[in-house]
Amino acid sequence: MNIKFKLISLEMLSLLALSVILIICSLWTAFGEVDIRIEETLRVAVAGFEGDTSYLRNEGEEIDITVFEGDTRIESSIEGAVGTKADQEVIDLVLNKKQSYFTSDIDINGIAYYGYYMPAEGGMLFAGKPRAHIQEFKRIIIMILIAVGAAAYLICSAISVLLSNSITKRIRRASERIEVLASGDLSGEIPQEKQGHKDEVDVIADAVSTLHMHLKQIVSAISEQTIQLNASNNEFSEKFSHIAGSVGTMSASVEAIASGSSTQAQETAAARGQICDMADVIEQGSENSMSLEHAVARMTELSGQANEILDRLIEMNEKTAENIVTVSGQTAATNVSAEKIQDAIQMIQNIAEQTNLLSLNASIEAAHAGEAGRGFAVVAEEIRQLAESSSGSAHEIETVIRELLENSSISVRKMEEVRLDSDSQKQMLNETRTAFLELKAEADSVYSVSGNIYEQTSRLTQQKESISGVVEQLADISGQNASSAQSTSAGMQALSETVEDCRQETAVLAQLSESLQRETSHFKL
């Protein structure tokens, strides 16, 4: 969708919305004004009533007059209305409250009326105009306003289309010029800027003209300077090529002279570095062997301490095993004693039962003896109570002894388990002791070997110092021999690098010049 169609569509929609709003407002205002004019007309008709209800009909007006006596029509120009009653709303406002009343919708004998009621002596007066005539008048107003609005819309649309065409033509010309500039064609004529009042489109067109002029000036200047740059660059390239050739020949000669000295110095320096590396390795080995010797000594010392600790643990474990055996024996003896006490309790219970039987027999014999055996009966009763008390105590003791036997059995089992664990622990401690003894033997062997290594590294250190001194002197002599040759070679090399840098820069300038030419060739001047 182009901008012309967009502008026209937007303007047409805006005008349509404005026309609809204006028509609606005009209709609302016109209908309100019609209602006001009808109310005034009906008020004047009631006020001009002089006894003839058809006087307005006789004058050609579509207005009917009705006279009420109370709420009943007694005289009216409306056919068939005499004798009918007014609506309750009219009665309340006009008859009761003595107020005038206008309505746009009242039904009389099936005909809709605009009506005006006014209170009068003994009743009220009514003037009405058929609603159908007024509705027809309103329809005419609607048609007129719609026709006027449509005509105004068409006129404004035509003006809008003309203005849009004018604006879009100028915008299209500006966009076409911008497309030409974007394609690189700067050969076109630059239009003169418009004088006087300018709108936004004129400002855009003037800005495009200014851009066209500035681009043409810039590209022309770049093209001219690129041509000059190419000429200068070619001249510089030839001169630097000759200089680079001469410097290359001299540099090759000096490089050949310095090559032998540099090679010798490098080999000597490499040998020196290797001797230094070997010295570092020997020194590191000496330090490692010393550390190893200290570590082995410490390991031997800790192994001895661990062996002593294991001896004490084995001794403590043996004592613990002996104590466990003793406690187990004591527990078994306690168990035997408890069983003997249980047997004694059984005997006490048997004695108590026999005593109870003897007490019962004594009580029976005392009863047979009568008064003479009363004292003996008392003694027999005491003996019976004593026997029952002894029997109850024996039961309690038996219960305690039974619990003691159960606990003693549990203690015997637990002590046996502890004894077995102690034997297993003793075996593990012996195995650990054997492992530590073997570890100590290996540590003693490592300690001996580390001592030998330390002695050998000490002798290597002494030889390293002697060789390092000789290589140091050789490196100094080689360095002095190569320094002068390297200085000369370095100067020539620096000069050669400088010439090469200049040549490379000229090559870069040549590339930039070619690039500028390619870029400016895109534009047509």
PDB file of N, CA, C and O in Angstrom, residues 265-324:
ATOM      1  N   ALA A 265      78.318 -18.872  19.675  1.00  0.00           N
ATOM      2  CA  ALA A 265      77.807 -18.337  20.950  1.00  0.00           C
ATOM      3  C   ALA A 265      76.538 -19.070  21.379  1.00  0.00           C
ATOM      4  O   ALA A 265      76.342 -19.365  22.563  1.00  0.00           O
ATOM      5  N   GLN A 266      75.687 -19.391  20.404  1.00  0.00           N
ATOM      6  CA  GLN A 266      74.454 -20.092  20.738  1.00  0.00           C
ATOM      7  C   GLN A 266      74.732 -21.495  21.263  1.00  0.00           C
ATOM      8  O   GLN A 266      74.118 -21.954  22.222  1.00  0.00           O
ATOM      9  N   GLU A 267      75.699 -22.201  20.580  1.00  0.00           N
ATOM     10  CA  GLU A 267      76.020 -23.549  21.046  1.00  0.00           C
ATOM     11  C   GLU A 267      76.641 -23.522  22.433  1.00  0.00           C
ATOM     12  O   GLU A 267      76.339 -24.356  23.290  1.00  0.00           O
ATOM     13  N   THR A 268      77.517 -22.529  22.655  1.00  0.00           N
ATOM     14  CA  THR A 268      78.124 -22.411  23.987  1.00  0.00           C
ATOM     15  C   THR A 268      77.061 -22.081  25.035  1.00  0.00           C
ATOM     16  O   THR A 268      77.064 -22.634  26.146  1.00  0.00           O
ATOM     17  N   ALA A 269      76.169 -21.162  24.687  1.00  0.00           N
ATOM     18  CA  ALA A 269      75.097 -20.821  25.626  1.00  0.00           C
ATOM     19  C   ALA A 269      74.191 -22.012  25.898  1.00  0.00           C
ATOM     20  O   ALA A 269      73.744 -22.230  27.034  1.00  0.00           O
ATOM     21  N   ALA A 270      73.958 -22.826  24.837  1.00  0.00           N
ATOM     22  CA  ALA A 270      73.120 -24.016  25.029  1.00  0.00           C
ATOM     23  C   ALA A 270      73.803 -25.009  25.953  1.00  0.00           C
ATOM     24  O   ALA A 270      73.179 -25.594  26.854  1.00  0.00           O
ATOM     25  N   ALA A 271      75.143 -25.188  25.724  1.00  0.00           N
ATOM     26  CA  ALA A 271      75.873 -26.094  26.619  1.00  0.00           C
ATOM     27  C   ALA A 271      75.855 -25.582  28.052  1.00  0.00           C
ATOM     28  O   ALA A 271      75.686 -26.344  29.020  1.00  0.00           O
ATOM     29  N   ARG A 272      76.038 -24.284  28.190  1.00  0.00           N
ATOM     30  CA  ARG A 272      75.991 -23.687  29.532  1.00  0.00           C
ATOM     31  C   ARG A 272      74.626 -23.923  30.175  1.00  0.00           C
ATOM     32  O   ARG A 272      74.528 -24.261  31.360  1.00  0.00           O
ATOM     33  N   GLY A 273      73.566 -23.725  29.369  1.00  0.00           N
ATOM     34  CA  GLY A 273      72.224 -23.959  29.920  1.00  0.00           C
ATOM     35  C   GLY A 273      72.027 -25.401  30.334  1.00  0.00           C
ATOM     36  O   GLY A 273      71.420 -25.693  31.369  1.00  0.00           O
ATOM     37  N   GLN A 274      72.564 -26.329  29.505  1.00  0.00           N
ATOM     38  CA  GLN A 274      72.417 -27.740  29.850  1.00  0.00           C
ATOM     39  C   GLN A 274      73.186 -28.080  31.122  1.00  0.00           C
ATOM     40  O   GLN A 274      72.716 -28.851  31.956  1.00  0.00           O
ATOM     41  N   ILE A 275      74.405 -27.489  31.250  1.00  0.00           N
ATOM     42  CA  ILE A 275      75.174 -27.714  32.485  1.00  0.00           C
ATOM     43  C   ILE A 275      74.406 -27.172  33.687  1.00  0.00           C
ATOM     44  O   ILE A 275      74.337 -27.803  34.753  1.00  0.00           O
ATOM     45  N   CYS A 276      73.805 -25.974  33.508  1.00  0.00           N
ATOM     46  CA  CYS A 276      73.017 -25.392  34.618  1.00  0.00           C
ATOM     47  C   CYS A 276      71.823 -26.272  34.950  1.00  0.00           C
ATOM     48  O   CYS A 276      71.500 -26.493  36.129  1.00  0.00           O
ATOM     49  N   ASP A 277      71.172 -26.795  33.896  1.00  0.00           N
ATOM     50  CA  ASP A 277      70.030 -27.681  34.147  1.00  0.00           C
ATOM     51  C   ASP A 277      70.469 -28.943  34.872  1.00  0.00           C
ATOM     52  O   ASP A 277      69.809 -29.414  35.807  1.00  0.00           O
ATOM     53  N   MET A 278      71.647 -29.492  34.433  1.00  0.00           N
ATOM     54  CA  MET A 278      72.156 -30.693  35.096  1.00  0.00           C
ATOM     55  C   MET A 278      72.494 -30.389  36.552  1.00  0.00           C
ATOM     56  O   MET A 278      72.250 -31.190  37.457  1.00  0.00           O
ATOM     57  N   ALA A 279      73.071 -29.204  36.770  1.00  0.00           N
ATOM     58  CA  ALA A 279      73.390 -28.813  38.154  1.00  0.00           C
ATOM     59  C   ALA A 279      72.135 -28.703  38.994  1.00  0.00           C
ATOM     60  O   ALA A 279      72.098 -29.138  40.160  1.00  0.00           O
ATOM     61  N   ASP A 280      71.100 -28.133  38.400  1.00  0.00           N
ATOM     62  CA  ASP A 280      69.838 -28.019  39.149  1.00  0.00           C
ATOM     63  C   ASP A 280      69.275 -29.393  39.472  1.00  0.00           C
ATOM     64  O   ASP A 280      68.765 -29.633  40.581  1.00  0.00           O
ATOM     65  N   VAL A 281      69.374 -30.305  38.473  1.00  0.00           N
ATOM     66  CA  VAL A 281      68.853 -31.659  38.709  1.00  0.00           C
ATOM     67  C   VAL A 281      69.638 -32.346  39.815  1.00  0.00           C
ATOM     68  O   VAL A 281      69.077 -33.000  40.709  1.00  0.00           O
ATOM     69  N   ILE A 282      70.992 -32.196  39.770  1.00  0.00           N
ATOM     70  CA  ILE A 282      71.827 -32.824  40.807  1.00  0.00           C
ATOM     71  C   ILE A 282      71.514 -32.235  42.177  1.00  0.00           C
ATOM     72  O   ILE A 282      71.380 -32.948  43.181  1.00  0.00           O
ATOM     73  N   GLU A 283      71.377 -30.905  42.195  1.00  0.00           N
ATOM     74  CA  GLU A 283      71.060 -30.254  43.487  1.00  0.00           C
ATOM     75  C   GLU A 283      69.700 -30.686  44.009  1.00  0.00           C
ATOM     76  O   GLU A 283      69.542 -30.956  45.203  1.00  0.00           O
ATOM     77  N   GLN A 284      68.728 -30.791  43.079  1.00  0.00           N
ATOM     78  CA  GLN A 284      67.401 -31.234  43.495  1.00  0.00           C
ATOM     79  C   GLN A 284      67.449 -32.676  43.996  1.00  0.00           C
ATOM     80  O   GLN A 284      66.802 -33.046  44.976  1.00  0.00           O
ATOM     81  N   GLY A 285      68.272 -33.530  43.283  1.00  0.00           N
ATOM     82  CA  GLY A 285      68.400 -34.910  43.738  1.00  0.00           C
ATOM     83  C   GLY A 285      69.048 -34.992  45.107  1.00  0.00           C
ATOM     84  O   GLY A 285      68.660 -35.817  45.948  1.00  0.00           O
ATOM     85  N   SER A 286      70.042 -34.133  45.344  1.00  0.00           N
ATOM     86  CA  SER A 286      70.682 -34.117  46.672  1.00  0.00           C
ATOM     87  C   SER A 286      69.692 -33.731  47.752  1.00  0.00           C
ATOM     88  O   SER A 286      69.620 -34.342  48.821  1.00  0.00           O
ATOM     89  N   GLU A 287      68.904 -32.684  47.438  1.00  0.00           N
ATOM     90  CA  GLU A 287      67.902 -32.263  48.425  1.00  0.00           C
ATOM     91  C   GLU A 287      66.868 -33.359  48.644  1.00  0.00           C
ATOM     92  O   GLU A 287      66.452 -33.623  49.780  1.00  0.00           O
ATOM     93  N   ASN A 288      66.452 -34.035  47.540  1.00  0.00           N
ATOM     94  CA  ASN A 288      65.456 -35.102  47.688  1.00  0.00           C
ATOM     95  C   ASN A 288      66.004 -36.273  48.492  1.00  0.00           C
ATOM     96  O   ASN A 288      65.297 -36.865  49.320  1.00  0.00           O
ATOM     97  N   SER A 289      67.309 -36.628  48.218  1.00  0.00           N
ATOM     98  CA  SER A 289      67.875 -37.741  48.985  1.00  0.00           C
ATOM     99  C   SER A 289      67.999 -37.399  50.464  1.00  0.00           C
ATOM    100  O   SER A 289      67.775 -38.241  51.340  1.00  0.00           O
ATOM    101  N   MET A 290      68.315 -36.088  50.739  1.00  0.00           N
ATOM    102  CA  MET A 290      68.378 -35.668  52.137  1.00  0.00           C
ATOM    103  C   MET A 290      66.993 -35.741  52.781  1.00  0.00           C
ATOM    104  O   MET A 290      66.836 -36.228  53.915  1.00  0.00           O
ATOM    105  N   SER A 291      65.990 -35.270  52.045  1.00  0.00           N
ATOM    106  CA  SER A 291      64.621 -35.342  52.571  1.00  0.00           C
ATOM    107  C   SER A 291      64.201 -36.783  52.765  1.00  0.00           C
ATOM    108  O   SER A 291      63.540 -37.131  53.761  1.00  0.00           O
ATOM    109  N   LEU A 292      64.596 -37.649  51.815  1.00  0.00           N
ATOM    110  CA  LEU A 292      64.242 -39.059  51.928  1.00  0.00           C
ATOM    111  C   LEU A 292      64.895 -39.687  53.163  1.00  0.00           C
ATOM    112  O   LEU A 292      64.280 -40.473  53.890  1.00  0.00           O
ATOM    113  N   GLU A 293      66.147 -39.292  53.420  1.00  0.00           N
ATOM    114  CA  GLU A 293      66.855 -39.833  54.588  1.00  0.00           C
ATOM    115  C   GLU A 293      66.168 -39.408  55.878  1.00  0.00           C
ATOM    116  O   GLU A 293      65.943 -40.212  56.796  1.00  0.00           O
ATOM    117  N   HIS A 294      65.784 -38.108  55.927  1.00  0.00           N
ATOM    118  CA  HIS A 294      65.066 -37.628  57.119  1.00  0.00           C
ATOM    119  C   HIS A 294      63.727 -38.343  57.267  1.00  0.00           C
ATOM    120  O   HIS A 294      63.336 -38.728  58.376  1.00  0.00           O
ATOM    121  N   ALA A 295      63.026 -38.552  56.122  1.00  0.00           N
ATOM    122  CA  ALA A 295      61.719 -39.202  56.200  1.00  0.00           C
ATOM    123  C   ALA A 295      61.843 -40.645  56.658  1.00  0.00           C
ATOM    124  O   ALA A 295      61.043 -41.132  57.472  1.00  0.00           O
ATOM    125  N   VAL A 296      62.901 -41.338  56.149  1.00  0.00           N
ATOM    126  CA  VAL A 296      63.079 -42.732  56.558  1.00  0.00           C
ATOM    127  C   VAL A 296      63.435 -42.816  58.035  1.00  0.00           C
ATOM    128  O   VAL A 296      62.969 -43.699  58.770  1.00  0.00           O
ATOM    129  N   ALA A 297      64.271 -41.863  58.489  1.00  0.00           N
ATOM    130  CA  ALA A 297      64.624 -41.860  59.910  1.00  0.00           C
ATOM    131  C   ALA A 297      63.386 -41.627  60.773  1.00  0.00           C
ATOM    132  O   ALA A 297      63.168 -42.287  61.813  1.00  0.00           O
ATOM    133  N   ARG A 298      62.573 -40.676  60.307  1.00  0.00           N
ATOM    134  CA  ARG A 298      61.348 -40.399  61.074  1.00  0.00           C
ATOM    135  C   ARG A 298      60.401 -41.602  61.043  1.00  0.00           C
ATOM    136  O   ARG A 298      59.764 -41.944  62.041  1.00  0.00           O
ATOM    137  N   MET A 299      60.329 -42.274  59.860  1.00  0.00           N
ATOM    138  CA  MET A 299      59.473 -43.453  59.744  1.00  0.00           C
ATOM    139  C   MET A 299      59.951 -44.557  60.678  1.00  0.00           C
ATOM    140  O   MET A 299      59.155 -45.235  61.334  1.00  0.00           O
ATOM    141  N   THR A 300      61.299 -44.746  60.791  1.00  0.00           N
ATOM    142  CA  THR A 300      61.856 -45.763  61.686  1.00  0.00           C
ATOM    143  C   THR A 300      61.502 -45.454  63.141  1.00  0.00           C
ATOM    144  O   THR A 300      61.119 -46.331  63.928  1.00  0.00           O
ATOM    145  N   GLU A 301      61.627 -44.132  63.464  1.00  0.00           N
ATOM    146  CA  GLU A 301      61.305 -43.724  64.838  1.00  0.00           C
ATOM    147  C   GLU A 301      59.832 -43.977  65.161  1.00  0.00           C
ATOM    148  O   GLU A 301      59.486 -44.534  66.217  1.00  0.00           O
ATOM    149  N   LEU A 302      58.950 -43.618  64.211  1.00  0.00           N
ATOM    150  CA  LEU A 302      57.514 -43.826  64.437  1.00  0.00           C
ATOM    151  C   LEU A 302      57.171 -45.310  64.468  1.00  0.00           C
ATOM    152  O   LEU A 302      56.296 -45.739  65.230  1.00  0.00           O
ATOM    153  N   SER A 303      57.913 -46.126  63.673  1.00  0.00           N
ATOM    154  CA  SER A 303      57.650 -47.563  63.692  1.00  0.00           C
ATOM    155  C   SER A 303      58.002 -48.152  65.050  1.00  0.00           C
ATOM    156  O   SER A 303      57.286 -49.003  65.591  1.00  0.00           O
ATOM    157  N   GLY A 304      59.140 -47.669  65.628  1.00  0.00           N
ATOM    158  CA  GLY A 304      59.494 -48.145  66.970  1.00  0.00           C
ATOM    159  C   GLY A 304      58.453 -47.760  67.998  1.00  0.00           C
ATOM    160  O   GLY A 304      58.061 -48.561  68.869  1.00  0.00           O
ATOM    161  N   GLN A 305      57.963 -46.482  67.916  1.00  0.00           N
ATOM    162  CA  GLN A 305      56.931 -46.046  68.861  1.00  0.00           C
ATOM    163  C   GLN A 305      55.658 -46.884  68.706  1.00  0.00           C
ATOM    164  O   GLN A 305      55.048 -47.294  69.697  1.00  0.00           O
ATOM    165  N   ALA A 306      55.285 -47.172  67.428  1.00  0.00           N
ATOM    166  CA  ALA A 306      54.082 -47.972  67.217  1.00  0.00           C
ATOM    167  C   ALA A 306      54.265 -49.386  67.757  1.00  0.00           C
ATOM    168  O   ALA A 306      53.333 -49.983  68.315  1.00  0.00           O
ATOM    169  N   ASN A 307      55.494 -49.926  67.643  1.00  0.00           N
ATOM    170  CA  ASN A 307      55.758 -51.270  68.162  1.00  0.00           C
ATOM    171  C   ASN A 307      55.612 -51.307  69.673  1.00  0.00           C
ATOM    172  O   ASN A 307      55.043 -52.238  70.256  1.00  0.00           O
ATOM    173  N   GLU A 308      56.133 -50.221  70.327  1.00  0.00           N
ATOM    174  CA  GLU A 308      55.996 -50.153  71.780  1.00  0.00           C
ATOM    175  C   GLU A 308      54.526 -50.067  72.180  1.00  0.00           C
ATOM    176  O   GLU A 308      54.081 -50.695  73.142  1.00  0.00           O
ATOM    177  N   ILE A 309      53.768 -49.236  71.434  1.00  0.00           N
ATOM    178  CA  ILE A 309      52.342 -49.103  71.757  1.00  0.00           C
ATOM    179  C   ILE A 309      51.622 -50.434  71.578  1.00  0.00           C
ATOM    180  O   ILE A 309      50.774 -50.831  72.390  1.00  0.00           O
ATOM    181  N   LEU A 310      51.981 -51.179  70.524  1.00  0.00           N
ATOM    182  CA  LEU A 310      51.349 -52.487  70.308  1.00  0.00           C
ATOM    183  C   LEU A 310      51.692 -53.460  71.421  1.00  0.00           C
ATOM    184  O   LEU A 310      50.861 -54.262  71.855  1.00  0.00           O
ATOM    185  N   ASP A 311      52.952 -53.404  71.931  1.00  0.00           N
ATOM    186  CA  ASP A 311      53.334 -54.278  73.056  1.00  0.00           C
ATOM    187  C   ASP A 311      52.471 -53.983  74.276  1.00  0.00           C
ATOM    188  O   ASP A 311      51.976 -54.901  74.957  1.00  0.00           O
ATOM    189  N   ARG A 312      52.302 -52.675  74.539  1.00  0.00           N
ATOM    190  CA  ARG A 312      51.472 -52.326  75.705  1.00  0.00           C
ATOM    191  C   ARG A 312      50.027 -52.770  75.487  1.00  0.00           C
ATOM    192  O   ARG A 312      49.358 -53.224  76.425  1.00  0.00           O
ATOM    193  N   LEU A 313      49.539 -52.622  74.247  1.00  0.00           N
ATOM    194  CA  LEU A 313      48.160 -53.052  73.982  1.00  0.00           C
ATOM    195  C   LEU A 313      47.996 -54.555  74.149  1.00  0.00           C
ATOM    196  O   LEU A 313      46.998 -55.034  74.692  1.00  0.00           O
ATOM    197  N   ILE A 314      49.006 -55.322  73.709  1.00  0.00           N
ATOM    198  CA  ILE A 314      48.923 -56.787  73.864  1.00  0.00           C
ATOM    199  C   ILE A 314      48.933 -57.161  75.340  1.00  0.00           C
ATOM    200  O   ILE A 314      48.171 -58.029  75.795  1.00  0.00           O
ATOM    201  N   GLU A 315      49.800 -56.453  76.097  1.00  0.00           N
ATOM    202  CA  GLU A 315      49.857 -56.733  77.542  1.00  0.00           C
ATOM    203  C   GLU A 315      48.528 -56.417  78.214  1.00  0.00           C
ATOM    204  O   GLU A 315      48.001 -57.198  79.019  1.00  0.00           O
ATOM    205  N   MET A 316      47.939 -55.239  77.851  1.00  0.00           N
ATOM    206  CA  MET A 316      46.648 -54.865  78.439  1.00  0.00           C
ATOM    207  C   MET A 316      45.559 -55.854  78.008  1.00  0.00           C
ATOM    208  O   MET A 316      44.678 -56.199  78.795  1.00  0.00           O
ATOM    209  N   ASN A 317      45.634 -56.318  76.768  1.00  0.00           N
ATOM    210  CA  ASN A 317      44.626 -57.267  76.296  1.00  0.00           C
ATOM    211  C   ASN A 317      44.707 -58.581  77.069  1.00  0.00           C
ATOM    212  O   ASN A 317      43.690 -59.197  77.399  1.00  0.00           O
ATOM    213  N   GLU A 318      45.972 -59.051  77.367  1.00  0.00           N
ATOM    214  CA  GLU A 318      46.125 -60.288  78.137  1.00  0.00           C
ATOM    215  C   GLU A 318      45.563 -60.131  79.548  1.00  0.00           C
ATOM    216  O   GLU A 318      44.883 -61.029  80.075  1.00  0.00           O
ATOM    217  N   LYS A 319      45.834 -58.933  80.163  1.00  0.00           N
ATOM    218  CA  LYS A 319      45.276 -58.697  81.495  1.00  0.00           C
ATOM    219  C   LYS A 319      43.751 -58.680  81.442  1.00  0.00           C
ATOM    220  O   LYS A 319      43.071 -59.202  82.322  1.00  0.00           O
ATOM    221  N   THR A 320      43.233 -58.067  80.388  1.00  0.00           N
ATOM    222  CA  THR A 320      41.768 -58.023  80.257  1.00  0.00           C
ATOM    223  C   THR A 320      41.194 -59.420  80.108  1.00  0.00           C
ATOM    224  O   THR A 320      40.153 -59.767  80.693  1.00  0.00           O
ATOM    225  N   ALA A 321      41.901 -60.286  79.340  1.00  0.00           N
ATOM    226  CA  ALA A 321      41.426 -61.673  79.167  1.00  0.00           C
ATOM    227  C   ALA A 321      41.443 -62.410  80.500  1.00  0.00           C
ATOM    228  O   ALA A 321      40.514 -63.162  80.834  1.00  0.00           O
ATOM    229  N   GLU A 322      42.535 -62.196  81.313  1.00  0.00           N
ATOM    230  CA  GLU A 322      42.596 -62.847  82.627  1.00  0.00           C
ATOM    231  C   GLU A 322      41.464 -62.376  83.525  1.00  0.00           C
ATOM    232  O   GLU A 322      40.814 -63.165  84.225  1.00  0.00           O
ATOM    233  N   ASN A 323      41.199 -61.036  83.503  1.00  0.00           N
ATOM    234  CA  ASN A 323      40.115 -60.509  84.339  1.00  0.00           C
ATOM    235  C   ASN A 323      38.770 -61.068  83.886  1.00  0.00           C
ATOM    236  O   ASN A 323      37.873 -61.331  84.702  1.00  0.00           O
ATOM    237  N   ILE A 324      38.622 -61.240  82.574  1.00  0.00           N
ATOM    238  CA  ILE A 324      37.356 -61.794  82.071  1.00  0.00           C
ATOM    239  C   ILE A 324      37.173 -63.216  82.573  1.00  0.00           C
ATOM    240  O   ILE A 324      36.082 -63.623  82.990  1.00  0.00           O
TER     241      ILE A 324
END
